[in-house]
Amino acid sequence: MSEPRRRWRSSPAIQERARQLRRALTPAEQRLWRQLRGGQIDGFEFRRQYPMGRFIVDFYCPSSRLIIEVDGDTHAERAEYDEARTQWLDSEHHSRVIRFTNEEINRNLDAVLGAIAAALKRPPP
């Protein structure tokens, strides 16, 4: 008997799209990924462009259930969509979502990394 699928398991199409996005990170995502990869923040491991249900999150730390979203210029027009997406991720995956803009990452990466480190120290929801 096979193991039951999780509700948030992604379709093959979403998984393929995540693979494509991993190859095409934005400059801000690349800059942040260089700091997150390989457990550089207190040993916490991250995944990039990680599929969750019908969504793909920018960065995900499974052990703390922390999702990091990097918002570009178009996200200002998508606030309602982002809010619904965050609510789904919170309720269905019991995760925390923190958001940073491209500008924050490019202008003050140390502050962004400090905020991420602080979020990782809080227990998972």
mmCIF file with all atom_site columns, C-alpha atoms in Angstrom:
data_model
loop_
_atom_site.group_PDB
_atom_site.id
_atom_site.type_symbol
_atom_site.label_atom_id
_atom_site.label_alt_id
_atom_site.label_comp_id
_atom_site.label_asym_id
_atom_site.label_entity_id
_atom_site.label_seq_id
_atom_site.pdbx_PDB_ins_code
_atom_site.Cartn_x
_atom_site.Cartn_y
_atom_site.Cartn_z
_atom_site.occupancy
_atom_site.B_iso_or_equiv
_atom_site.pdbx_formal_charge
_atom_site.auth_seq_id
_atom_site.auth_comp_id
_atom_site.auth_asym_id
_atom_site.auth_atom_id
_atom_site.pdbx_PDB_model_num
ATOM 1   C CA . MET A 1 1   ? 0.000  0.000  0.000   1.00 0.00 ? 1   MET A CA 1
ATOM 2   C CA . SER A 1 2   ? 1.427  3.353  -0.948  1.00 0.00 ? 2   SER A CA 1
ATOM 3   C CA . GLU A 1 3   ? 1.852  6.273  1.371   1.00 0.00 ? 3   GLU A CA 1
ATOM 4   C CA . PRO A 1 4   ? -0.960 8.886  1.180   1.00 0.00 ? 4   PRO A CA 1
ATOM 5   C CA . ARG A 1 5   ? -0.083 12.030 -0.763  1.00 0.00 ? 5   ARG A CA 1
ATOM 6   C CA . ARG A 1 6   ? 0.138  15.288 1.099   1.00 0.00 ? 6   ARG A CA 1
ATOM 7   C CA . ARG A 1 7   ? -2.495 17.851 0.196   1.00 0.00 ? 7   ARG A CA 1
ATOM 8   C CA . TRP A 1 8   ? 0.116  20.362 -0.903  1.00 0.00 ? 8   TRP A CA 1
ATOM 9   C CA . ARG A 1 9   ? 2.020  17.972 -3.164  1.00 0.00 ? 9   ARG A CA 1
ATOM 10  C CA . SER A 1 10  ? 2.679  19.619 -6.515  1.00 0.00 ? 10  SER A CA 1
ATOM 11  C CA . SER A 1 11  ? 1.742  18.475 -9.982  1.00 0.00 ? 11  SER A CA 1
ATOM 12  C CA . PRO A 1 12  ? 4.395  17.384 -12.481 1.00 0.00 ? 12  PRO A CA 1
ATOM 13  C CA . ALA A 1 13  ? 3.792  20.641 -14.393 1.00 0.00 ? 13  ALA A CA 1
ATOM 14  C CA . ILE A 1 14  ? 4.511  22.740 -11.286 1.00 0.00 ? 14  ILE A CA 1
ATOM 15  C CA . GLN A 1 15  ? 7.602  20.676 -10.533 1.00 0.00 ? 15  GLN A CA 1
ATOM 16  C CA . GLU A 1 16  ? 8.900  21.236 -14.071 1.00 0.00 ? 16  GLU A CA 1
ATOM 17  C CA . ARG A 1 17  ? 8.201  24.975 -13.803 1.00 0.00 ? 17  ARG A CA 1
ATOM 18  C CA . ALA A 1 18  ? 10.180 25.057 -10.529 1.00 0.00 ? 18  ALA A CA 1
ATOM 19  C CA . ARG A 1 19  ? 13.127 23.422 -12.318 1.00 0.00 ? 19  ARG A CA 1
ATOM 20  C CA . GLN A 1 20  ? 12.952 26.115 -14.992 1.00 0.00 ? 20  GLN A CA 1
ATOM 21  C CA . LEU A 1 21  ? 12.818 28.891 -12.385 1.00 0.00 ? 21  LEU A CA 1
ATOM 22  C CA . ARG A 1 22  ? 15.868 27.462 -10.599 1.00 0.00 ? 22  ARG A CA 1
ATOM 23  C CA . ARG A 1 23  ? 17.831 27.987 -13.792 1.00 0.00 ? 23  ARG A CA 1
ATOM 24  C CA . ALA A 1 24  ? 16.551 31.551 -14.195 1.00 0.00 ? 24  ALA A CA 1
ATOM 25  C CA . LEU A 1 25  ? 16.853 33.249 -10.791 1.00 0.00 ? 25  LEU A CA 1
ATOM 26  C CA . THR A 1 26  ? 16.586 37.018 -10.769 1.00 0.00 ? 26  THR A CA 1
ATOM 27  C CA . PRO A 1 27  ? 19.740 38.933 -9.806  1.00 0.00 ? 27  PRO A CA 1
ATOM 28  C CA . ALA A 1 28  ? 18.317 39.617 -6.316  1.00 0.00 ? 28  ALA A CA 1
ATOM 29  C CA . GLU A 1 29  ? 17.401 35.936 -5.875  1.00 0.00 ? 29  GLU A CA 1
ATOM 30  C CA . GLN A 1 30  ? 20.902 34.920 -6.988  1.00 0.00 ? 30  GLN A CA 1
ATOM 31  C CA . ARG A 1 31  ? 22.453 37.315 -4.496  1.00 0.00 ? 31  ARG A CA 1
ATOM 32  C CA . LEU A 1 32  ? 20.315 36.002 -1.638  1.00 0.00 ? 32  LEU A CA 1
ATOM 33  C CA . TRP A 1 33  ? 20.819 32.352 -2.668  1.00 0.00 ? 33  TRP A CA 1
ATOM 34  C CA . ARG A 1 34  ? 24.608 32.755 -2.439  1.00 0.00 ? 34  ARG A CA 1
ATOM 35  C CA . GLN A 1 35  ? 24.089 33.615 1.257   1.00 0.00 ? 35  GLN A CA 1
ATOM 36  C CA . LEU A 1 36  ? 21.462 30.940 2.023   1.00 0.00 ? 36  LEU A CA 1
ATOM 37  C CA . ARG A 1 37  ? 22.907 27.892 0.322   1.00 0.00 ? 37  ARG A CA 1
ATOM 38  C CA . GLY A 1 38  ? 24.963 25.297 2.112   1.00 0.00 ? 38  GLY A CA 1
ATOM 39  C CA . GLY A 1 39  ? 23.692 26.059 5.617   1.00 0.00 ? 39  GLY A CA 1
ATOM 40  C CA . GLN A 1 40  ? 25.527 29.389 5.863   1.00 0.00 ? 40  GLN A CA 1
ATOM 41  C CA . ILE A 1 41  ? 22.962 30.825 8.272   1.00 0.00 ? 41  ILE A CA 1
ATOM 42  C CA . ASP A 1 42  ? 23.351 28.876 11.520  1.00 0.00 ? 42  ASP A CA 1
ATOM 43  C CA . GLY A 1 43  ? 23.394 25.560 9.651   1.00 0.00 ? 43  GLY A CA 1
ATOM 44  C CA . PHE A 1 44  ? 19.839 25.922 8.295   1.00 0.00 ? 44  PHE A CA 1
ATOM 45  C CA . GLU A 1 45  ? 19.388 24.333 4.885   1.00 0.00 ? 45  GLU A CA 1
ATOM 46  C CA . PHE A 1 46  ? 17.291 26.053 2.232   1.00 0.00 ? 46  PHE A CA 1
ATOM 47  C CA . ARG A 1 47  ? 15.732 24.973 -1.024  1.00 0.00 ? 47  ARG A CA 1
ATOM 48  C CA . ARG A 1 48  ? 15.194 27.400 -3.885  1.00 0.00 ? 48  ARG A CA 1
ATOM 49  C CA . GLN A 1 49  ? 12.167 27.650 -6.160  1.00 0.00 ? 49  GLN A CA 1
ATOM 50  C CA . TYR A 1 50  ? 10.430 24.976 -4.109  1.00 0.00 ? 50  TYR A CA 1
ATOM 51  C CA . PRO A 1 51  ? 6.995  23.680 -5.224  1.00 0.00 ? 51  PRO A CA 1
ATOM 52  C CA . MET A 1 52  ? 4.205  23.654 -2.634  1.00 0.00 ? 52  MET A CA 1
ATOM 53  C CA . GLY A 1 53  ? 0.805  22.719 -3.965  1.00 0.00 ? 53  GLY A CA 1
ATOM 54  C CA . ARG A 1 54  ? -0.024 24.980 -6.874  1.00 0.00 ? 54  ARG A CA 1
ATOM 55  C CA . PHE A 1 55  ? 2.613  27.529 -5.829  1.00 0.00 ? 55  PHE A CA 1
ATOM 56  C CA . ILE A 1 56  ? 6.372  27.785 -6.122  1.00 0.00 ? 56  ILE A CA 1
ATOM 57  C CA . VAL A 1 57  ? 8.070  29.602 -3.251  1.00 0.00 ? 57  VAL A CA 1
ATOM 58  C CA . ASP A 1 58  ? 11.361 31.391 -3.779  1.00 0.00 ? 58  ASP A CA 1
ATOM 59  C CA . PHE A 1 59  ? 13.219 29.864 -0.812  1.00 0.00 ? 59  PHE A CA 1
ATOM 60  C CA . TYR A 1 60  ? 12.130 27.326 1.787   1.00 0.00 ? 60  TYR A CA 1
ATOM 61  C CA . CYS A 1 61  ? 13.767 26.052 4.978   1.00 0.00 ? 61  CYS A CA 1
ATOM 62  C CA . PRO A 1 62  ? 12.046 22.737 5.843   1.00 0.00 ? 62  PRO A CA 1
ATOM 63  C CA . SER A 1 63  ? 13.332 22.462 9.413   1.00 0.00 ? 63  SER A CA 1
ATOM 64  C CA . SER A 1 64  ? 11.886 25.822 10.443  1.00 0.00 ? 64  SER A CA 1
ATOM 65  C CA . ARG A 1 65  ? 9.048  25.913 7.912   1.00 0.00 ? 65  ARG A CA 1
ATOM 66  C CA . LEU A 1 66  ? 10.212 29.345 6.838   1.00 0.00 ? 66  LEU A CA 1
ATOM 67  C CA . ILE A 1 67  ? 9.396  30.627 3.365   1.00 0.00 ? 67  ILE A CA 1
ATOM 68  C CA . ILE A 1 68  ? 11.268 33.604 1.967   1.00 0.00 ? 68  ILE A CA 1
ATOM 69  C CA . GLU A 1 69  ? 9.678  35.454 -0.911  1.00 0.00 ? 69  GLU A CA 1
ATOM 70  C CA . VAL A 1 70  ? 11.564 37.980 -3.027  1.00 0.00 ? 70  VAL A CA 1
ATOM 71  C CA . ASP A 1 71  ? 9.192  40.530 -4.494  1.00 0.00 ? 71  ASP A CA 1
ATOM 72  C CA . GLY A 1 72  ? 10.029 42.405 -7.659  1.00 0.00 ? 72  GLY A CA 1
ATOM 73  C CA . ASP A 1 73  ? 8.363  45.473 -9.087  1.00 0.00 ? 73  ASP A CA 1
ATOM 74  C CA . THR A 1 74  ? 5.277  43.582 -10.286 1.00 0.00 ? 74  THR A CA 1
ATOM 75  C CA . HIS A 1 75  ? 4.341  42.444 -6.775  1.00 0.00 ? 75  HIS A CA 1
ATOM 76  C CA . ALA A 1 76  ? 3.032  45.892 -5.861  1.00 0.00 ? 76  ALA A CA 1
ATOM 77  C CA . GLU A 1 77  ? 0.167  45.250 -8.292  1.00 0.00 ? 77  GLU A CA 1
ATOM 78  C CA . ARG A 1 78  ? -0.404 41.706 -6.964  1.00 0.00 ? 78  ARG A CA 1
ATOM 79  C CA . ALA A 1 79  ? -0.879 42.400 -3.255  1.00 0.00 ? 79  ALA A CA 1
ATOM 80  C CA . GLU A 1 80  ? -4.265 40.638 -3.091  1.00 0.00 ? 80  GLU A CA 1
ATOM 81  C CA . TYR A 1 81  ? -2.892 37.529 -4.831  1.00 0.00 ? 81  TYR A CA 1
ATOM 82  C CA . ASP A 1 82  ? 0.176  37.502 -2.567  1.00 0.00 ? 82  ASP A CA 1
ATOM 83  C CA . GLU A 1 83  ? -2.036 37.740 0.518   1.00 0.00 ? 83  GLU A CA 1
ATOM 84  C CA . ALA A 1 84  ? -4.218 34.793 -0.583  1.00 0.00 ? 84  ALA A CA 1
ATOM 85  C CA . ARG A 1 85  ? -1.103 32.797 -1.403  1.00 0.00 ? 85  ARG A CA 1
ATOM 86  C CA . THR A 1 86  ? 0.427  33.557 2.002   1.00 0.00 ? 86  THR A CA 1
ATOM 87  C CA . GLN A 1 87  ? -2.787 32.522 3.773   1.00 0.00 ? 87  GLN A CA 1
ATOM 88  C CA . TRP A 1 88  ? -2.814 29.203 1.890   1.00 0.00 ? 88  TRP A CA 1
ATOM 89  C CA . LEU A 1 89  ? 0.835  28.530 2.735   1.00 0.00 ? 89  LEU A CA 1
ATOM 90  C CA . ASP A 1 90  ? 0.200  29.383 6.402   1.00 0.00 ? 90  ASP A CA 1
ATOM 91  C CA . SER A 1 91  ? -2.917 27.262 6.760   1.00 0.00 ? 91  SER A CA 1
ATOM 92  C CA . GLU A 1 92  ? -2.176 24.275 4.514   1.00 0.00 ? 92  GLU A CA 1
ATOM 93  C CA . HIS A 1 93  ? 1.549  23.968 5.083   1.00 0.00 ? 93  HIS A CA 1
ATOM 94  C CA . HIS A 1 94  ? 1.787  25.507 8.575   1.00 0.00 ? 94  HIS A CA 1
ATOM 95  C CA . SER A 1 95  ? 4.609  27.764 7.500   1.00 0.00 ? 95  SER A CA 1
ATOM 96  C CA . ARG A 1 96  ? 5.746  31.329 8.015   1.00 0.00 ? 96  ARG A CA 1
ATOM 97  C CA . VAL A 1 97  ? 6.255  33.635 5.063   1.00 0.00 ? 97  VAL A CA 1
ATOM 98  C CA . ILE A 1 98  ? 8.590  36.601 5.129   1.00 0.00 ? 98  ILE A CA 1
ATOM 99  C CA . ARG A 1 99  ? 8.976  38.941 2.177   1.00 0.00 ? 99  ARG A CA 1
ATOM 100 C CA . PHE A 1 100 ? 11.747 41.152 0.942   1.00 0.00 ? 100 PHE A CA 1
ATOM 101 C CA . THR A 1 101 ? 11.897 43.383 -2.088  1.00 0.00 ? 101 THR A CA 1
ATOM 102 C CA . ASN A 1 102 ? 14.605 43.233 -4.704  1.00 0.00 ? 102 ASN A CA 1
ATOM 103 C CA . GLU A 1 103 ? 15.640 46.688 -3.539  1.00 0.00 ? 103 GLU A CA 1
ATOM 104 C CA . GLU A 1 104 ? 16.045 45.570 0.096   1.00 0.00 ? 104 GLU A CA 1
ATOM 105 C CA . ILE A 1 105 ? 18.275 42.692 -0.984  1.00 0.00 ? 105 ILE A CA 1
ATOM 106 C CA . ASN A 1 106 ? 20.349 44.857 -3.292  1.00 0.00 ? 106 ASN A CA 1
ATOM 107 C CA . ARG A 1 107 ? 20.744 47.809 -0.920  1.00 0.00 ? 107 ARG A CA 1
ATOM 108 C CA . ASN A 1 108 ? 20.942 46.210 2.514   1.00 0.00 ? 108 ASN A CA 1
ATOM 109 C CA . LEU A 1 109 ? 21.668 42.491 2.315   1.00 0.00 ? 109 LEU A CA 1
ATOM 110 C CA . ASP A 1 110 ? 23.058 42.415 5.870   1.00 0.00 ? 110 ASP A CA 1
ATOM 111 C CA . ALA A 1 111 ? 19.727 43.605 7.308   1.00 0.00 ? 111 ALA A CA 1
ATOM 112 C CA . VAL A 1 112 ? 17.853 41.032 5.211   1.00 0.00 ? 112 VAL A CA 1
ATOM 113 C CA . LEU A 1 113 ? 20.134 38.254 6.463   1.00 0.00 ? 113 LEU A CA 1
ATOM 114 C CA . GLY A 1 114 ? 19.675 39.470 10.038  1.00 0.00 ? 114 GLY A CA 1
ATOM 115 C CA . ALA A 1 115 ? 15.886 39.336 9.665   1.00 0.00 ? 115 ALA A CA 1
ATOM 116 C CA . ILE A 1 116 ? 16.118 35.821 8.211   1.00 0.00 ? 116 ILE A CA 1
ATOM 117 C CA . ALA A 1 117 ? 18.394 34.664 11.052  1.00 0.00 ? 117 ALA A CA 1
ATOM 118 C CA . ALA A 1 118 ? 15.942 36.074 13.609  1.00 0.00 ? 118 ALA A CA 1
ATOM 119 C CA . ALA A 1 119 ? 12.994 34.328 11.909  1.00 0.00 ? 119 ALA A CA 1
ATOM 120 C CA . LEU A 1 120 ? 14.891 31.030 11.875  1.00 0.00 ? 120 LEU A CA 1
ATOM 121 C CA . LYS A 1 121 ? 15.400 31.218 15.660  1.00 0.00 ? 121 LYS A CA 1
ATOM 122 C CA . ARG A 1 122 ? 11.659 31.301 16.274  1.00 0.00 ? 122 ARG A CA 1
ATOM 123 C CA . PRO A 1 123 ? 10.063 27.843 16.599  1.00 0.00 ? 123 PRO A CA 1
ATOM 124 C CA . PRO A 1 124 ? 8.098  26.567 13.594  1.00 0.00 ? 124 PRO A CA 1
ATOM 125 C CA . PRO A 1 125 ? 4.338  27.153 13.678  1.00 0.00 ? 125 PRO A CA 1
#
